[in-house]
Short mmCIF file of C-alpha atoms and ligand atoms in Angstrom, two decimals:
data_model
loop_
_atom_site.label_atom_id
_atom_site.label_comp_id
_atom_site.label_asym_id
_atom_site.label_seq_id
_atom_site.Cartn_x
_atom_site.Cartn_y
_atom_site.Cartn_z
CA MET A 1 21.39 18.12 4.67
CA PRO A 2 19.99 16.31 1.63
CA ASP A 3 19.46 18.46 -1.47
CA HIS A 4 16.03 16.93 -1.96
CA VAL A 5 13.06 16.00 0.21
CA VAL A 6 13.54 12.38 1.28
CA ILE A 7 10.40 10.37 0.56
CA PHE A 8 9.85 7.75 3.25
CA ASP A 9 7.06 5.45 2.15
CA THR A 10 5.08 3.67 4.85
CA THR A 11 2.43 2.00 2.67
CA LEU A 12 3.62 -1.43 3.81
CA ARG A 13 3.60 -0.56 7.52
CA ASP A 14 1.19 2.26 8.45
CA GLY A 15 -0.78 1.80 5.20
CA GLU A 16 -1.18 -1.89 5.86
CA GLN A 17 -2.70 -0.97 9.25
CA SER A 18 -5.65 0.61 7.39
CA PRO A 19 -8.84 -1.06 8.44
CA GLY A 20 -9.72 -3.38 5.56
CA ALA A 21 -6.22 -3.57 4.07
CA SER A 22 -4.16 -6.64 4.64
CA LEU A 23 -1.38 -7.85 2.44
CA ASN A 24 0.45 -11.13 2.30
CA THR A 25 4.20 -11.34 1.76
CA ALA A 26 3.98 -11.79 -2.02
CA GLU A 27 1.78 -8.74 -2.32
CA LYS A 28 4.07 -6.67 -0.08
CA LEU A 29 7.02 -7.67 -2.26
CA GLU A 30 5.21 -6.57 -5.40
CA ILE A 31 4.42 -3.20 -3.85
CA ALA A 32 8.03 -2.89 -2.63
CA HIS A 33 9.27 -3.46 -6.18
CA ALA A 34 6.86 -0.82 -7.46
CA LEU A 35 8.10 1.63 -4.79
CA GLU A 36 11.69 0.91 -5.81
CA LEU A 37 10.81 1.72 -9.45
CA LEU A 38 9.11 4.90 -8.20
CA LYS A 39 12.50 5.69 -6.59
CA VAL A 40 11.25 6.42 -3.10
CA ASP A 41 14.24 6.92 -0.81
CA VAL A 42 13.07 4.74 2.09
CA ILE A 43 10.60 1.86 2.24
CA GLU A 44 9.22 1.11 5.70
CA ALA A 45 8.46 -2.56 5.12
CA GLY A 46 6.82 -3.47 8.43
CA PHE A 47 7.03 -3.88 12.18
CA PRO A 48 8.94 -7.17 12.60
CA ILE A 49 8.11 -7.91 16.26
CA THR A 50 4.35 -7.88 15.70
CA SER A 51 4.00 -11.21 13.89
CA PRO A 52 5.98 -13.87 12.01
CA ASP A 53 4.29 -12.64 8.80
CA ASP A 54 5.52 -9.10 9.38
CA PHE A 55 9.03 -10.37 10.11
CA GLU A 56 9.02 -12.48 6.95
CA ALA A 57 7.78 -9.57 4.81
CA VAL A 58 10.46 -7.15 6.08
CA ASN A 59 13.10 -9.85 5.60
CA ARG A 60 12.05 -10.61 2.01
CA VAL A 61 11.86 -6.91 1.09
CA ALA A 62 15.31 -6.43 2.67
CA LYS A 63 16.64 -9.28 0.51
CA GLU A 64 15.15 -8.16 -2.78
CA VAL A 65 15.07 -4.35 -2.78
CA ARG A 66 18.38 -2.79 -3.73
CA GLY A 67 17.52 0.73 -4.86
CA SER A 68 15.88 2.08 -1.69
CA THR A 69 16.74 2.01 2.00
CA VAL A 70 14.65 -0.66 3.75
CA CYS A 71 13.35 0.21 7.18
CA GLY A 72 11.82 -1.80 10.02
CA LEU A 73 9.89 -0.31 12.93
CA ALA A 74 10.63 -1.07 16.59
CA ARG A 75 9.48 0.22 19.96
CA ALA A 76 12.33 1.51 22.08
CA VAL A 77 12.71 -1.86 23.78
CA GLU A 78 15.43 -4.45 23.31
CA ARG A 79 13.42 -7.34 21.88
CA ASP A 80 11.79 -5.14 19.20
CA ILE A 81 15.11 -3.69 18.10
CA VAL A 82 16.84 -7.09 17.99
CA ARG A 83 13.98 -8.53 15.92
CA ALA A 84 14.06 -5.56 13.50
CA ALA A 85 17.84 -5.96 13.12
CA GLU A 86 17.40 -9.68 12.35
CA ALA A 87 14.73 -8.97 9.75
CA LEU A 88 16.88 -6.30 8.09
CA GLU A 89 20.03 -8.42 8.11
CA PRO A 90 20.15 -8.98 4.30
CA ALA A 91 19.39 -5.33 3.41
CA LYS A 92 21.85 -3.35 1.32
CA ARG A 93 20.85 -0.17 3.15
CA PRO A 94 19.05 -1.05 6.40
CA ARG A 95 17.39 1.47 8.72
CA ILE A 96 15.91 0.79 12.15
CA HIS A 97 13.10 3.15 13.13
CA VAL A 98 12.78 3.36 16.91
CA PHE A 99 9.85 5.07 18.58
CA VAL A 100 8.56 5.92 22.03
CA ALA A 101 5.58 8.08 22.96
CA THR A 102 6.52 11.41 24.53
CA SER A 103 3.22 13.28 25.02
CA PRO A 104 1.79 13.64 28.55
CA ILE A 105 -1.34 11.67 27.59
CA HIS A 106 0.73 8.72 26.40
CA ARG A 107 3.32 8.95 29.19
CA GLU A 108 0.65 8.92 31.87
CA HIS A 109 -1.97 6.59 30.44
CA GLN A 110 -0.20 4.20 28.11
CA LEU A 111 3.42 3.99 29.26
CA ARG A 112 2.98 5.06 32.91
CA LYS A 113 6.47 6.54 32.88
CA SER A 114 7.97 9.88 33.87
CA LYS A 115 9.61 12.34 31.49
CA SER A 116 13.08 11.21 32.51
CA GLU A 117 12.21 7.52 32.14
CA VAL A 118 10.87 8.12 28.60
CA LEU A 119 13.97 10.14 27.71
CA LYS A 120 16.15 7.27 28.94
CA MET A 121 14.18 4.78 26.83
CA ALA A 122 14.70 6.95 23.75
CA VAL A 123 18.46 7.21 24.27
CA GLU A 124 18.89 3.52 25.07
CA GLY A 125 16.72 2.54 22.10
CA VAL A 126 18.71 4.65 19.63
CA THR A 127 22.01 3.47 21.11
CA ARG A 128 20.98 -0.18 20.87
CA ALA A 129 19.74 0.24 17.28
CA ARG A 130 23.07 1.92 16.39
CA SER A 131 24.89 -1.17 17.64
CA PHE A 132 23.25 -3.03 14.70
CA VAL A 133 23.01 -0.45 11.90
CA GLU A 134 24.45 2.93 10.94
CA ASP A 135 21.15 4.41 9.85
CA VAL A 136 18.78 4.92 12.78
CA GLU A 137 15.62 6.99 12.83
CA PHE A 138 13.93 8.07 16.03
CA SER A 139 10.28 9.09 16.50
CA PRO A 140 8.88 10.70 19.64
CA MET A 141 5.35 9.41 19.12
CA ASP A 142 2.55 11.99 19.48
CA ALA A 143 5.15 14.77 19.13
CA SER A 144 2.56 17.36 18.14
CA ARG A 145 0.92 17.00 21.59
CA THR A 146 4.22 16.87 23.52
CA GLU A 147 5.42 19.85 25.60
CA PRO A 148 7.71 21.74 23.13
CA ASP A 149 10.60 22.16 25.59
CA TYR A 150 10.53 18.47 26.56
CA LEU A 151 10.26 17.52 22.87
CA ALA A 152 13.38 19.60 22.13
CA GLU A 153 15.21 17.84 24.96
CA VAL A 154 14.28 14.37 23.62
CA VAL A 155 15.22 15.32 20.03
CA ALA A 156 18.64 16.60 21.15
CA ALA A 157 19.29 13.47 23.21
CA ALA A 158 18.27 11.15 20.32
CA ILE A 159 20.64 12.98 17.96
CA ASP A 160 23.45 12.73 20.50
CA ALA A 161 22.77 9.00 20.79
CA GLY A 162 23.25 8.65 17.03
CA ALA A 163 19.88 9.09 15.31
CA ALA A 164 20.54 10.40 11.79
CA THR A 165 16.86 11.13 11.21
CA VAL A 166 14.44 12.46 13.81
CA ASN A 167 10.78 12.32 12.99
CA ILE A 168 8.21 14.67 14.52
CA PRO A 169 4.99 12.71 14.08
CA ASP A 170 1.50 14.14 14.24
CA THR A 171 0.32 10.70 15.28
CA VAL A 172 -3.31 11.62 15.90
CA GLY A 173 -3.78 14.16 13.09
CA TYR A 174 -4.19 17.05 15.53
CA ALA A 175 -1.80 19.58 13.98
CA ILE A 176 -2.74 22.71 12.02
CA PRO A 177 -0.31 23.78 9.25
CA ASP A 178 0.96 27.13 10.57
CA ALA A 179 1.30 25.93 14.17
CA TYR A 180 2.99 22.70 13.06
CA ALA A 181 5.44 24.69 10.91
CA GLU A 182 6.18 26.87 13.97
CA LEU A 183 6.87 23.75 16.05
CA ILE A 184 9.37 22.50 13.43
CA ALA A 185 10.97 25.97 13.15
CA SER A 186 11.23 26.22 16.98
CA LEU A 187 13.15 22.91 17.06
CA PHE A 188 15.66 24.34 14.57
CA GLU A 189 16.16 27.22 17.01
CA SER A 190 16.24 25.36 20.30
CA VAL A 191 18.02 22.09 19.47
CA GLY A 192 21.75 22.82 19.31
CA ASN A 193 22.80 19.66 17.44
CA ILE A 194 19.85 19.61 15.00
CA GLY A 195 22.18 20.15 12.03
CA LYS A 196 23.45 16.57 12.51
CA ALA A 197 20.08 15.01 11.68
CA VAL A 198 17.43 15.10 8.99
CA ILE A 199 14.12 16.30 10.43
CA SER A 200 11.18 14.23 9.27
CA VAL A 201 7.40 14.53 9.51
CA HIS A 202 4.69 11.89 9.73
CA CYS A 203 1.22 13.37 9.52
CA HIS A 204 -2.16 11.72 9.88
CA ASN A 205 -5.21 12.87 8.05
CA ASP A 206 -7.88 12.97 10.77
CA LEU A 207 -8.70 16.59 9.94
CA GLY A 208 -7.86 16.25 6.24
CA LEU A 209 -4.63 18.20 6.80
CA ALA A 210 -1.91 15.53 6.47
CA VAL A 211 -0.53 16.79 3.15
CA SER A 212 -0.87 20.46 4.14
CA ASN A 213 0.91 19.85 7.44
CA SER A 214 3.71 17.91 5.72
CA LEU A 215 4.24 20.70 3.17
CA ALA A 216 4.19 23.41 5.86
CA ALA A 217 6.87 21.43 7.70
CA VAL A 218 9.03 21.21 4.56
CA LYS A 219 8.78 24.98 4.24
CA ALA A 220 10.00 25.19 7.87
CA GLY A 221 13.03 22.98 7.19
CA ALA A 222 11.89 19.35 7.36
CA ARG A 223 13.70 17.24 4.76
CA GLN A 224 11.94 13.91 5.04
CA VAL A 225 8.22 13.31 4.55
CA GLU A 226 6.64 10.04 5.65
CA CYS A 227 3.70 9.23 3.44
CA SER A 228 1.86 6.38 1.79
CA VAL A 229 0.45 5.56 -1.63
CA ASN A 230 -3.20 6.66 -1.87
CA GLY A 231 -2.88 8.09 1.66
CA LEU A 232 -3.51 4.69 3.26
CA GLY A 233 -2.92 4.39 6.99
CA GLU A 234 -4.44 4.17 10.44
CA ARG A 235 -7.95 5.72 10.66
CA ALA A 236 -8.25 8.52 8.07
CA GLY A 237 -4.80 7.62 6.78
CA ASN A 238 -1.42 9.26 6.21
CA ALA A 239 -0.26 12.02 3.90
CA ALA A 240 -0.77 10.80 0.32
CA LEU A 241 2.63 10.24 -1.34
CA GLU A 242 1.39 11.26 -4.80
CA GLU A 243 -0.01 14.56 -3.49
CA VAL A 244 3.10 15.49 -1.52
CA VAL A 245 5.35 14.65 -4.46
CA MET A 246 3.28 16.51 -7.07
CA ALA A 247 2.79 19.57 -4.84
CA LEU A 248 6.57 19.84 -4.40
CA ARG A 249 7.14 19.26 -8.13
CA THR A 250 4.40 21.57 -9.40
CA ARG A 251 5.16 24.37 -6.91
CA ARG A 252 8.91 24.14 -6.93
CA ASP A 253 8.79 27.92 -7.38
CA HIS A 254 7.36 28.10 -3.84
CA PHE A 255 9.24 25.34 -2.04
CA GLY A 256 12.56 25.58 -3.88
CA ILE A 257 13.15 21.85 -3.37
CA ASP A 258 11.97 18.65 -5.04
CA THR A 259 11.97 14.87 -4.54
CA ARG A 260 13.65 12.12 -6.57
CA VAL A 261 10.41 10.31 -7.30
CA VAL A 262 9.82 9.13 -10.88
CA THR A 263 6.41 10.75 -11.13
CA ASN A 264 5.19 9.05 -14.29
CA ARG A 265 4.89 5.83 -12.28
CA LEU A 266 2.50 7.38 -9.75
CA THR A 267 -0.76 6.29 -11.40
CA ALA A 268 0.39 2.71 -11.99
CA THR A 269 1.64 2.42 -8.39
CA SER A 270 -1.61 3.85 -7.04
CA HIS A 271 -3.55 1.32 -9.09
CA LEU A 272 -1.42 -1.59 -7.90
CA VAL A 273 -1.83 -0.60 -4.25
CA ALA A 274 -5.59 -0.10 -4.66
CA THR A 275 -5.93 -3.52 -6.26
CA LEU A 276 -3.81 -5.45 -3.78
CA THR A 277 -5.26 -3.81 -0.66
CA GLY A 278 -8.83 -3.86 -1.99
CA ILE A 279 -9.19 -0.17 -1.03
CA SER A 280 -10.03 1.77 -4.16
CA VAL A 281 -9.42 5.43 -4.78
CA GLN A 282 -12.28 7.91 -5.08
CA ARG A 283 -12.82 9.30 -8.61
CA ASN A 284 -12.04 12.88 -7.62
CA LYS A 285 -8.87 11.97 -5.67
CA ALA A 286 -6.09 14.48 -6.36
CA VAL A 287 -3.38 13.37 -8.83
CA VAL A 288 -4.39 9.70 -9.27
CA GLY A 289 -8.22 9.72 -9.26
CA GLU A 290 -10.04 8.80 -12.46
CA ASN A 291 -11.35 12.36 -12.77
CA ALA A 292 -8.09 14.11 -11.87
CA PHE A 293 -7.58 15.19 -15.50
CA ALA A 294 -11.16 15.03 -16.78
CA HIS A 295 -12.73 18.25 -18.01
CA GLU A 296 -16.51 18.42 -18.16
CA SER A 297 -17.38 22.10 -18.55
CA GLY A 298 -17.57 23.33 -22.16
CA ILE A 299 -15.52 26.41 -21.36
CA HIS A 300 -12.81 24.30 -19.74
CA GLN A 301 -12.76 21.80 -22.63
CA ASP A 302 -12.47 24.64 -25.12
CA GLY A 303 -9.60 26.15 -23.14
CA ILE A 304 -7.76 22.81 -22.92
CA LEU A 305 -8.03 22.28 -26.69
CA LYS A 306 -6.55 25.72 -27.35
CA GLU A 307 -3.86 25.53 -24.68
CA ARG A 308 -3.59 22.70 -22.13
CA THR A 309 -2.21 24.89 -19.36
CA THR A 310 -5.35 27.06 -19.27
CA TYR A 311 -6.97 24.54 -16.93
CA GLU A 312 -4.26 21.98 -16.17
CA ILE A 313 -1.49 22.72 -13.67
CA MET A 314 0.05 19.28 -14.18
CA ASN A 315 0.61 17.32 -17.36
CA PRO A 316 -1.26 13.98 -17.20
CA ASP A 317 1.79 12.31 -18.78
CA ASP A 318 3.91 13.44 -15.83
CA VAL A 319 1.89 11.25 -13.46
CA GLY A 320 1.45 8.44 -16.00
CA ALA A 321 -2.28 9.06 -16.40
CA GLN A 322 -2.55 8.18 -20.09
CA ALA A 323 -5.69 6.45 -21.32
CA SER A 324 -5.45 2.68 -21.36
CA LYS A 325 -3.41 1.60 -24.40
CA LEU A 326 -4.12 -1.20 -26.79
CA VAL A 327 -1.16 -3.47 -26.32
CA LEU A 328 -1.70 -6.96 -27.65
CA GLY A 329 -3.92 -9.03 -29.88
CA LYS A 330 -4.85 -12.64 -30.40
CA HIS A 331 -1.67 -13.43 -32.31
CA SER A 332 0.79 -11.80 -29.92
CA GLY A 333 3.42 -14.20 -28.64
CA ARG A 334 5.08 -14.89 -25.33
CA HIS A 335 7.89 -12.48 -26.09
CA ALA A 336 5.51 -9.57 -26.78
CA LEU A 337 3.65 -10.40 -23.59
CA ARG A 338 6.83 -10.40 -21.56
CA SER A 339 7.98 -7.04 -22.89
CA SER A 340 4.53 -5.52 -22.30
CA VAL A 341 4.37 -6.57 -18.65
CA GLU A 342 7.96 -5.53 -18.03
CA GLU A 343 7.24 -2.12 -19.50
CA MET A 344 4.36 -1.84 -17.07
CA GLY A 345 6.79 -2.39 -14.20
CA PHE A 346 5.96 -5.96 -13.16
CA THR A 347 8.61 -8.52 -12.33
CA LEU A 348 7.59 -12.07 -13.20
CA ASP A 349 9.51 -15.29 -12.99
CA GLU A 350 9.31 -17.93 -15.77
CA LYS A 351 6.55 -19.92 -14.06
CA GLN A 352 4.43 -16.79 -13.53
CA LEU A 353 5.02 -15.80 -17.14
CA ASP A 354 3.90 -19.25 -18.33
CA ASP A 355 0.71 -19.00 -16.24
CA LEU A 356 0.09 -15.50 -17.48
CA PHE A 357 0.58 -16.54 -21.10
CA ALA A 358 -1.99 -19.32 -20.69
CA ARG A 359 -4.48 -16.85 -19.17
CA PHE A 360 -3.73 -14.36 -21.92
CA LYS A 361 -4.47 -16.90 -24.67
CA VAL A 362 -7.83 -17.77 -23.08
CA LEU A 363 -8.66 -14.07 -22.75
CA ALA A 364 -7.61 -13.31 -26.33
CA ASP A 365 -10.06 -15.92 -27.58
CA LYS A 366 -12.91 -14.17 -25.81
CA LYS A 367 -11.83 -10.58 -26.33
CA LYS A 368 -10.27 -9.25 -29.54
CA GLU A 369 -8.33 -6.34 -28.12
CA ILE A 370 -6.20 -6.60 -25.03
CA TYR A 371 -5.46 -3.29 -23.27
CA ASP A 372 -2.72 -2.64 -20.74
CA ASP A 373 -5.39 -2.45 -18.01
CA ASP A 374 -6.54 -5.96 -18.97
CA LEU A 375 -3.00 -7.25 -18.64
CA ALA A 376 -2.44 -5.42 -15.34
CA ALA A 377 -5.63 -6.97 -13.96
CA ILE A 378 -4.61 -10.55 -14.75
CA VAL A 379 -0.98 -10.01 -13.69
CA GLU A 380 -2.17 -8.62 -10.36
CA GLU A 381 -4.45 -11.61 -9.96
CA GLU A 382 -1.60 -14.03 -10.69
CA LEU A 383 0.60 -12.24 -8.19
CA THR A 384 -1.92 -12.46 -5.37
CA THR A 385 -2.11 -16.23 -5.52
CA THR A 386 -1.92 -17.76 -2.07
CA PRO A 387 -1.18 -21.40 -1.33
CA ASP A 388 -4.48 -22.99 -2.23
CA LEU A 389 -6.35 -25.36 0.02
CA PHE A 390 -9.35 -25.32 -2.27
CA GLU A 391 -9.25 -25.11 -6.04
CA LEU A 392 -12.33 -24.17 -8.04
CA LEU A 393 -12.57 -26.69 -10.90
CA SER A 394 -15.91 -25.80 -12.43
CA PHE A 395 -19.32 -24.37 -11.73
CA HIS A 396 -22.68 -24.45 -13.42
CA ILE A 397 -25.58 -22.06 -12.87
CA SER A 398 -29.22 -22.23 -13.67
CA SER A 399 -30.95 -18.92 -13.16
CA GLY A 400 -33.70 -16.71 -14.50
CA ASN A 401 -36.48 -14.44 -13.27
CA THR A 402 -38.90 -17.34 -12.72
CA LEU A 403 -36.43 -19.90 -11.35
CA VAL A 404 -34.82 -20.46 -7.98
CA PRO A 405 -31.15 -19.81 -8.80
CA THR A 406 -29.18 -23.02 -8.37
CA ALA A 407 -25.43 -23.53 -8.52
CA THR A 408 -23.47 -26.74 -8.94
CA VAL A 409 -19.82 -26.33 -7.95
CA ARG A 410 -16.88 -28.71 -8.20
CA ILE A 411 -13.92 -28.05 -5.91
CA ARG A 412 -10.67 -29.94 -5.40
CA LYS A 413 -9.41 -30.17 -1.82
CA CYS A 414 -5.68 -29.83 -2.37
CA GLU A 415 -4.54 -31.42 0.91
CA THR A 416 -6.23 -34.76 0.20
CA GLY A 417 -6.49 -34.43 -3.57
CA GLU A 418 -10.16 -35.42 -3.50
CA THR A 419 -12.77 -33.66 -5.59
CA GLU A 420 -16.14 -32.74 -4.17
CA CYS A 421 -19.24 -31.66 -6.03
CA ASP A 422 -22.36 -30.20 -4.48
CA ALA A 423 -25.35 -28.00 -5.33
CA ALA A 424 -27.08 -25.15 -3.52
CA THR A 425 -29.72 -22.51 -4.10
CA GLY A 426 -29.53 -18.81 -3.33
CA ASP A 427 -31.24 -15.44 -3.70
CA GLY A 428 -29.35 -14.93 -6.95
CA PRO A 429 -26.71 -16.79 -8.97
CA VAL A 430 -23.79 -15.29 -7.01
CA ASP A 431 -25.43 -16.13 -3.69
CA ALA A 432 -26.11 -19.68 -4.91
CA ILE A 433 -22.42 -20.16 -5.84
CA TYR A 434 -21.27 -18.81 -2.49
CA ASN A 435 -23.68 -21.02 -0.53
CA CYS A 436 -22.38 -24.00 -2.44
CA VAL A 437 -18.71 -23.11 -1.81
CA ASN A 438 -19.51 -22.78 1.91
CA ARG A 439 -21.09 -26.25 1.92
CA ILE A 440 -18.11 -27.89 0.25
CA THR A 441 -15.36 -26.10 2.17
CA GLY A 442 -17.19 -26.12 5.50
CA ILE A 443 -16.13 -22.50 6.02
CA GLU A 444 -18.98 -20.22 7.01
CA SER A 445 -18.37 -16.59 6.31
CA LYS A 446 -20.21 -13.34 5.88
CA LEU A 447 -19.75 -11.30 2.72
CA VAL A 448 -19.04 -7.79 4.04
CA ASP A 449 -18.14 -6.11 0.76
CA TYR A 450 -18.67 -7.02 -2.90
CA ARG A 451 -17.79 -4.74 -5.80
CA ILE A 452 -17.63 -5.21 -9.51
CA ARG A 453 -16.14 -2.94 -12.12
CA ALA A 454 -15.31 -3.07 -15.81
CA VAL A 455 -11.54 -3.15 -16.34
CA THR A 456 -11.74 -1.44 -19.75
CA VAL A 457 -14.45 -0.13 -22.07
CA GLY A 458 -16.79 -2.18 -24.26
CA ARG A 459 -19.31 -4.98 -23.72
CA ASP A 460 -16.56 -7.59 -23.97
CA ALA A 461 -14.58 -5.92 -21.14
CA GLN A 462 -13.30 -8.02 -18.27
CA GLY A 463 -15.21 -7.66 -15.01
CA GLU A 464 -13.16 -7.33 -11.86
CA VAL A 465 -14.79 -8.58 -8.68
CA SER A 466 -13.30 -7.56 -5.33
CA LEU A 467 -14.87 -8.78 -2.15
CA ARG A 468 -14.24 -9.11 1.53
CA LEU A 469 -15.21 -11.90 3.89
CA ASP A 470 -15.55 -12.06 7.63
CA SER A 471 -15.41 -15.52 9.13
CA GLY A 472 -15.74 -15.25 12.89
CA GLY A 473 -13.50 -12.17 13.02
CA VAL A 474 -10.93 -13.45 10.50
CA LYS A 475 -11.21 -11.10 7.56
CA ALA A 476 -9.86 -11.70 4.07
CA ASN A 477 -10.02 -10.09 0.65
CA GLY A 478 -10.45 -11.84 -2.67
CA ARG A 479 -10.22 -10.53 -6.20
CA ALA A 480 -10.50 -12.01 -9.66
CA VAL A 481 -11.06 -10.91 -13.24
CA SER A 482 -12.86 -12.60 -16.10
CA THR A 483 -14.98 -11.69 -19.11
CA ASP A 484 -17.69 -13.68 -17.25
CA ILE A 485 -18.71 -11.89 -14.05
CA LEU A 486 -20.06 -15.07 -12.45
CA GLU A 487 -16.71 -16.75 -12.99
CA ALA A 488 -14.91 -13.72 -11.55
CA SER A 489 -17.32 -13.77 -8.58
CA ALA A 490 -16.73 -17.47 -7.95
CA ARG A 491 -12.94 -17.26 -8.24
CA ALA A 492 -12.70 -14.16 -6.04
CA TYR A 493 -14.78 -15.92 -3.38
CA VAL A 494 -12.70 -19.11 -3.42
CA ARG A 495 -9.55 -17.00 -3.11
CA ALA A 496 -10.89 -15.23 -0.05
CA VAL A 497 -12.01 -18.55 1.45
CA ASN A 498 -8.48 -19.89 0.91
CA ARG A 499 -7.11 -16.91 2.78
CA VAL A 500 -9.53 -17.38 5.64
CA ALA A 501 -8.53 -21.04 5.77
CA ALA A 502 -4.84 -20.27 5.74
CA GLY A 503 -5.44 -17.85 8.61
CA LEU A 504 -3.31 -15.35 6.80
CA HIS A 505 -4.69 -12.35 8.49
CA GLY A 506 -3.85 -12.26 12.14
CA GLN A 507 -4.52 -9.24 14.23
CA ARG A 508 -1.76 -6.70 14.07
CA SER A 509 -0.81 -4.44 16.88
CA ALA A 510 -1.00 -0.80 16.05
CA ALA A 511 1.73 1.73 16.32
CA GLN A 512 2.13 5.43 15.68
ZN1 ZN B 1 1.22 6.68 11.58
#
């Protein structure tokens, strides 16, 4: 039994299945590096059989991540397991996660198999996965709606077949904390060989109970929690990693066990994931929301000034929630820039650092003080670069309350090298730019989401535009920052159009 609760992060697999979230390989790698710095025990990097992109992402994470176990998901069928094993081949510590649905609803309607056939699939799946790797996890999908005696039988058989971790997923978010804890406790009583495996939980948040259910299960003996940054995941999402970790840390008196997570990286990791997925976190989100440590009431503020613990159960420093720091100025050099971004947890190669330095110099001319949030915003933009088909060279706007807004845009088509310039009108300057980009690229798309926020304080702050396009069912996100919001709008749009064009976002099959 581990002496800590194993944190199994599924941001890159279940989290990436969130409607609206889609990550390319470079973005997944960046998140994987952040998870490694956070010291999560296991990173579930994807579901290799589902697409070549997923395979590639798991393979790259397996190559580059050294500090955490890297896991790939597979149904309990041969081709899935073989593909997961291939993707995980370069991993230092590979894990194959095999699953099959065990509940009557799934057996009858989805699998059309009997209890004994499903049991056989589980055993064969675990056995086959063990022929490739030592570390195999098994999940009876929809465990919380499976007959408890049959569940116990499947769990025992999976452990006998060599599963070192057995997960009891609440796939549909149906569980209630006390009953779920009883289910976990009953397995400890009825499964004879349970001491040979780590019992894990994987809770969905359909009733808002994912974190509560996970914690109740830990109290009942579970020693692995599957969770995701910001609670991303199918439908209402998974248990939020930051909440599980901080509940265990803050109430160690109650649980008597902790995790190995480096908690002061939680806020930065949350921010990175929000930026790259385009799914932002609500202000009042526990632990990592903007308001998580804000005190508005006079009585509370007075208490905090006299003694912080009067109204704060966690120290903001412990989750890395410090106010944005002034880091660099106009005269800062390449070396200072490098050490600042490294301190923030980013890994950049020389070429990326050169590009970043050029962006930084342009920004420093427009904006006297550069905060760490400014730097994070441009680093994250550099990291999300996709192979460009279209490059925005310049744009010009004429607009006003008595004019028809008109945009002139110049775009280079990278495949042919030719430059095209065109003009278009619109309902406003942003609309005019977007109409013009559509004309030049020939890609028609609908803007389904458009948001703008100030990265830091002050009138000279950078504006961050994040948007989402739908082009005949192909959806793509785009994001860009600039001190000029029209420039940020234009660049974010061209990025998203590039992603649509590259067809980066194929449909993914869902699991668990
Ligand atoms: Zn799930």
